[in-house]
Amino acid sequence: MLFVGGVAGFAMRLGSGLEDRGPWGYYAAVFGFLFTVGQAAPMVSFVPRLARARWHGPLTRASQVVAVAGLLNVLLFLPLLWLVPSNAERVTVWFNWPWGAPHFFDTIFVLMLVVNGFAFLWVQAIPDLAALRVQSGGTHRLARLLSGSFIGTPKQWKVQRIGLAVLGGCYVMNFIFVQSLISLDYVMTLVPGWKSSMFPAFYSINGLLAATATTIVVLALIRRFYGLQRYITVDQFWNIAKIMLALNLAWAYHWWADFLTTWYGRVPRETVVTLGMRSFGENTWLFVIAFICCFVLPLLILMWNPWRKSVAGPTVVAVLSLIGIFIQRIIDYVPTYLVTQDPLDHELHEAIAIPWPGLPDVLIIVGGLAGAIFLITWAVKALGPLSNWEMQECMLLRRNEKFLNAEVPYVIKPQ
Amino acid sequence: MKQAAEGTEQDTSKPVASIGRRWGMVVDLDRCTGCQACVVACHAENNIALNLEDVVLQQRAINWIRIERYWEGEYPNVKARFLPMFCQHCNNAPCEPVCPVYATYHNQEGLNVQVYNRCIGTRYCANNCPYHARFFNFWERDLDDTHREYLNPEVTVRTKGIMEKCTFCVQRIRRSEWERRQADEELQEGDVQPACVQACPTDTLVFGNLEDENSRVAQLAENKRHYRVMENLGTDTNVIYLKKVDPHASETAPAHAGTAADSGGNSA
Amino acid sequence: MHERPRLTPIQINRDLLRSVLETPLVFYVLLLLLMGLVGLGVIAATLMVSYGLGVTGLNHPVFWGFFIINFVFWVGISHAGTMISAILRLSAAEWRRPVVRAAEVMTVFSLLTAALFVVLHTGRPWRTLYWAFPYDFVRGIWPDVRSPLVWDPSAIFTYLTGSILFVYAALIPDLALARDQTTGWRRAVYGVLCLGWRGNARQWKLLNATGLLLSALILPVFVSVHSIVSWDFGMSLVPGWHVHIFAPYFVVGAVLSGVAAVIALMAVMRSLFRLHDYIRPEHFDMIGRLLIVVALAWAYFYFIDVIFALLSNEEAEYQVMKLRLSPPYLYLFLLMITCNVFLPVPIWMFRKFRRNIGIMVWTAIVVNIGMWLERFLIIIPTLQRRHPDAFAWGDYSASLVEITLVIFSFANVALLLLLFSKIFPVIPIWEEKEGHIWKREFRIGKLRLPAIVRE
Amino acid sequence: MTPRTLRITIGALVVVLGLLIIGAVTWVTQAADGPKQPIEFMHTVHVEQNDIDCVFCHRNVETGAEATIPAIEQCMMCHQIVNNENPKVTNPLHQAEIAKLVAHWENKEPIDWVRVHVMPDHVRFVHAAHIKAGFDCATCHGDVGSMERVKQVRSLNMGDCVACHRENNAPTDCTICHR
């Protein structure tokens, strides 16, 4: 329902025309947010796997399933492309390629990322789907279709593992590439002078933070609504909370590095944008909320091991971080779209305040988010909330043994 | 120098650095002929080391004031443009906050001061000066007795390993100050003349108190031709240039020496 | 770790204390060689201090040269220690065990060398005291905390203190062991140094807590040190230096060069002290994997830096980057990017190469050459840019004095490491034993798989 | 602590203390008297006994930066009369020293006075400004009149200057002294 409302809002926005970029800011912010959130989460399943951390079993599905929201992203992204002003007479990443840049290429890359995400999810789910196929006696059509002829021979397992590794690696690089590319496109074509080389990196950090946060939230929800307390234990939350804290700190670090360079440099061109628009000045309150949500509160909460080692602590931090990132997106996109001056003038001379969202904007925000949640819920239902085979593998590789007087867990590390 | 500044602020009985004094210079490019008299005068006044051939070849020459020369137009219609360049005594100086030991700071009279005995020679200020107005003493000066006789006793002879730059002839400012004070008078307009200003035959350089509305320099600074070099960096200089009046400007090139103001990157 | 051979504790003691208790001929040869090089460096420094910085190749636009490059380089190398010991300890990576101490000690020595270069590069090194140490109560003039050059010593000294504590805390049980294995005055010295270690449960608990606490506390310092070094450049207004991305970029670069240096160090230790049972190909394998990620991250930041300079629509920054990308710097640039990414990363991708120690050492050296060049390219062409308001612009070529001092820095660190290995065991003996105890094998189906304790 | 380490520690302490004592002694003996001048000029005679004002000889002190050492001509203004043959000069020491002065005058040789108050090159001290502010010469130079041989009584290092400037609300901008 809300999603439909969102569509309506989009229609209203469309009605007001594509010529005027200004009002589209909130729409772009929603896209940016969903993009960071939805597209980044699958990375969470890849990184612990790479580091051979054996606690990630229950986590993978929760994080990868978010990738389906990418579908929505593509839909959201397409109209945005026409809003990007022409980069004629300006040097950009595209070196003035004659056709389609940046619109065409950005679409391609975003699509590629989405396809990659779906493939990642699919390859990961194959063993489970096969199990589903077997259990339902071959009647489950979707499972039959997607699992192919997987029966669990060593060779099939090997192929599946290699597939996961390759797709995961591709996904991480792909994500950072696309994320940086889009931010580059934005900073260079939309706002003259919105220039900080920290931008792409900051976007990527935002993405990683959002990814972890989303995963935690999805995990907590699954745990709550599917009654999986026995499978999703505090162990997962504890471990991922450490990563979360590290990313919160990295977020603050990147912001600080950017801020300090600008503030110390005292070049009017930069201070107007970074200090006047993004951190202080007109939009201070927004920034302060984002800062508190993404750094101050998470640090204060996750500093303490008892809170870190709980379900509630990391979940609260995750929700806070998501809110912070959303606000960050608004700060990043809304004023960008309101720039009216000549794009060939490379400097921005005064800060732009962020206006309150109108009705269409609210509808778009709510609809966009609702659409994403809807897609994710659907995918969870279709694929199952947990990755069965990984759960089993993790259990197999973990064993308690007596060591002197204590019983300690051992982790087995296969070659 | 924080304490130092505060000390002067508390000073109510007889302030030498009266509030409301900001030294500045106006350079009228329309008058500059590029004769380099200011350069010579500066060298003589401020005990600047001789830039002998080997030093110049090492690219270590020291010129507190230099005449930048730009060529304009194609042969045979070539025009030379001149721009005297020296320490701009920025109010928002990039060189000041980067010095770790407060060897360079801004004093209450708007001067960007270099304290030789405090300087340890990290050369950070020189890197950070967009005007390249700061110079480093790579060698110890080799002064024989005859040479010592030429030195201005009012000015420190810089040792190796420290930075130096234009001081707006602060020794002259101080001398005028205490000479006036001997007679219980305030400093007057025209009392202080840096060596370059004194030597300039065409009256290109005008020195004075920018805060005093009636001073010549303050009035010239309001001239509609005025601009500051690299204004976009936000350095807020105390040196103001007046653009050259060129009746043929529109016929040849749109820009002249003054373009240096527009961007940090225009090569001439 | 899978390939760890079964060794008795006595054998471990004997192997790992060998470098301390025996003095082979090669030790003296190395000692003499390195001392000779260090002596040359001292002569060069004396020359420089007595004649002034004129003896270097520095000149009017290029005020910073080899010394600052070397400073950044050594601070970068120093990041290996914390990366290896603190981060891997916190993430409980098993393969860290044999390299922890060597990396940490390298951190200390390279930081000392880096700090030395900061002092050397000043015009009046004998007056630099009031740079880092505020003592001037009489005149009321203090260091200017606004200057990044004041943040530098604070960060470096904090990091140095932390690293020394780190090394020392982890040394205590080994010193006690050395006390028990030696006689005479050496026994007395080790006895004093080991602070009365008896190895009871409480002492072990305290040691573990210290290790964890220090690891956690040193991490922010670790990040801040190279960030602050980067801010030496980032805070300036110089186009090409005033780059927002510099802080994380420098940190990643530091980790890359540091960890690569650890590879070389490991190989040297392995062959010099015959530690084949302790430093095994699998360690190189793991470091190689880590380096792939780090090198790619570095490449990412570098790409952003270049792209932004080229496309930022800003004339000055464009010029700097153009200068960097045109001959002669183009060749250095290509060499650098090859050394840092294009050559090593594909090599590290293959397990076979990762386990080949010779190849790993060469890639490590190549990476460090690349990282040195990276600093060169950041500093020199940027300063050399033709400035619109200055006649002075031109090139920079290092003088013999500078080159000598660069060689000196390498010899200095090597010499200090050699002396350290003579006095203290280079591989933490207790950590090695701990790894032995924690290891166990399990049978799953037909396979026997190694396992490790996780708390 | 083993006896061996104890011995080493005591030895080290003795060496350090000895160095400190030697340093202190040299410092004190140095400070005791000023440098020996080519002519034993006695401020005691000129200032205390004959009550000559400082400015009478150091003529520039009220108008210039330097107080200036008087030229021989100025000495000879008086000492042409009060020369070594003057019957009123009875002290043989005084006679000998005045004879040196006269010899310099006749040979047209300047006297190589040894400078007592040496400021480094990077410091500019302006006497006139301080006199104008009402300070006595003795504030910095001490009671020269009672000195057989002039010596420096105040440290006159930067801390000393700055402290005095602060006390008297004088400017403490660096450029006041350093140019």
PDB file of N, CA and C in Angstrom, chain C residues 7 76 91 142 165 189 224 228 251 275 297 313 324 340 365 378 383-384 387 407 421 452 455:
ATOM      1  N   LEU C   7      56.947 -29.986  18.073  1.00  0.00           N
ATOM      2  CA  LEU C   7      58.236 -29.663  18.674  1.00  0.00           C
ATOM      3  C   LEU C   7      58.083 -29.707  20.183  1.00  0.00           C
ATOM      4  N   GLY C  76      55.638   5.136   7.525  1.00  0.00           N
ATOM      5  CA  GLY C  76      54.791   4.135   6.879  1.00  0.00           C
ATOM      6  C   GLY C  76      55.198   2.729   7.275  1.00  0.00           C
ATOM      7  N   SER C  91      41.781  -9.704  16.193  1.00  0.00           N
ATOM      8  CA  SER C  91      40.942 -10.565  15.373  1.00  0.00           C
ATOM      9  C   SER C  91      41.403 -12.016  15.470  1.00  0.00           C
ATOM     10  N   TRP C 142      55.322  29.184  23.205  1.00  0.00           N
ATOM     11  CA  TRP C 142      55.115  27.745  23.205  1.00  0.00           C
ATOM     12  C   TRP C 142      55.025  27.259  21.778  1.00  0.00           C
ATOM     13  N   LEU C 165      56.164  -0.097  24.880  1.00  0.00           N
ATOM     14  CA  LEU C 165      55.441  -0.813  25.933  1.00  0.00           C
ATOM     15  C   LEU C 165      54.973  -2.167  25.418  1.00  0.00           C
ATOM     16  N   VAL C 189      71.393  -9.188  34.168  1.00  0.00           N
ATOM     17  CA  VAL C 189      70.706  -8.185  33.353  1.00  0.00           C
ATOM     18  C   VAL C 189      69.308  -8.672  32.978  1.00  0.00           C
ATOM     19  N   SER C 224      45.990   7.403  13.682  1.00  0.00           N
ATOM     20  CA  SER C 224      46.234   8.843  13.717  1.00  0.00           C
ATOM     21  C   SER C 224      47.630   9.191  13.214  1.00  0.00           C
ATOM     22  N   ILE C 228      48.127  11.997  10.515  1.00  0.00           N
ATOM     23  CA  ILE C 228      48.747  13.272  10.844  1.00  0.00           C
ATOM     24  C   ILE C 228      49.901  13.556   9.895  1.00  0.00           C
ATOM     25  N   VAL C 251      47.195   6.111   5.307  1.00  0.00           N
ATOM     26  CA  VAL C 251      47.188   5.004   6.260  1.00  0.00           C
ATOM     27  C   VAL C 251      47.248   3.682   5.508  1.00  0.00           C
ATOM     28  N   LEU C 275      65.162 -20.450  11.215  1.00  0.00           N
ATOM     29  CA  LEU C 275      63.882 -20.602  11.887  1.00  0.00           C
ATOM     30  C   LEU C 275      62.850 -21.258  10.968  1.00  0.00           C
ATOM     31  N   ALA C 297      43.066  -1.721  -1.997  1.00  0.00           N
ATOM     32  CA  ALA C 297      42.523  -0.531  -1.339  1.00  0.00           C
ATOM     33  C   ALA C 297      43.398   0.680  -1.648  1.00  0.00           C
ATOM     34  N   ASN C 313      38.212  20.209 -12.446  1.00  0.00           N
ATOM     35  CA  ASN C 313      38.004  21.523 -13.065  1.00  0.00           C
ATOM     36  C   ASN C 313      38.796  22.599 -12.351  1.00  0.00           C
ATOM     37  N   ARG C 324      52.916  15.309 -12.903  1.00  0.00           N
ATOM     38  CA  ARG C 324      53.223  13.970 -12.414  1.00  0.00           C
ATOM     39  C   ARG C 324      53.079  12.935 -13.521  1.00  0.00           C
ATOM     40  N   ASN C 340      53.475  -1.267  -7.179  1.00  0.00           N
ATOM     41  CA  ASN C 340      52.541  -1.354  -6.059  1.00  0.00           C
ATOM     42  C   ASN C 340      51.358  -2.256  -6.345  1.00  0.00           C
ATOM     43  N   ILE C 365      60.034  -6.244  -1.731  1.00  0.00           N
ATOM     44  CA  ILE C 365      60.998  -5.172  -2.028  1.00  0.00           C
ATOM     45  C   ILE C 365      60.428  -4.258  -3.110  1.00  0.00           C
ATOM     46  N   ILE C 378      54.462  12.396  -4.639  1.00  0.00           N
ATOM     47  CA  ILE C 378      53.563  13.323  -3.958  1.00  0.00           C
ATOM     48  C   ILE C 378      54.302  14.613  -3.639  1.00  0.00           C
ATOM     49  N   LEU C 383      55.773  20.369  -5.508  1.00  0.00           N
ATOM     50  CA  LEU C 383      56.497  21.589  -5.175  1.00  0.00           C
ATOM     51  C   LEU C 383      57.096  22.226  -6.411  1.00  0.00           C
ATOM     52  N   GLN C 384      57.298  21.387  -7.413  1.00  0.00           N
ATOM     53  CA  GLN C 384      58.032  21.861  -8.558  1.00  0.00           C
ATOM     54  C   GLN C 384      57.161  22.571  -9.573  1.00  0.00           C
ATOM     55  N   HIS C 387      54.816  27.999 -10.978  1.00  0.00           N
ATOM     56  CA  HIS C 387      53.891  28.827 -10.238  1.00  0.00           C
ATOM     57  C   HIS C 387      53.615  30.103 -11.021  1.00  0.00           C
ATOM     58  N   ILE C 407      70.483   5.891   2.458  1.00  0.00           N
ATOM     59  CA  ILE C 407      71.086   4.572   2.679  1.00  0.00           C
ATOM     60  C   ILE C 407      71.303   4.359   4.174  1.00  0.00           C
ATOM     61  N   SER C 421      68.264  -8.437  17.901  1.00  0.00           N
ATOM     62  CA  SER C 421      68.176  -9.898  17.823  1.00  0.00           C
ATOM     63  C   SER C 421      69.298 -10.545  18.625  1.00  0.00           C
ATOM     64  N   ILE C 452      41.642 -24.962  16.461  1.00  0.00           N
ATOM     65  CA  ILE C 452      42.293 -24.025  17.365  1.00  0.00           C
ATOM     66  C   ILE C 452      41.281 -23.536  18.384  1.00  0.00           C
ATOM     67  N   GLU C 455      38.024 -18.530  22.382  1.00  0.00           N
ATOM     68  CA  GLU C 455      37.300 -18.299  23.619  1.00  0.00           C
ATOM     69  C   GLU C 455      35.908 -17.769  23.320  1.00  0.00           C
TER      70      GLU C 455
END
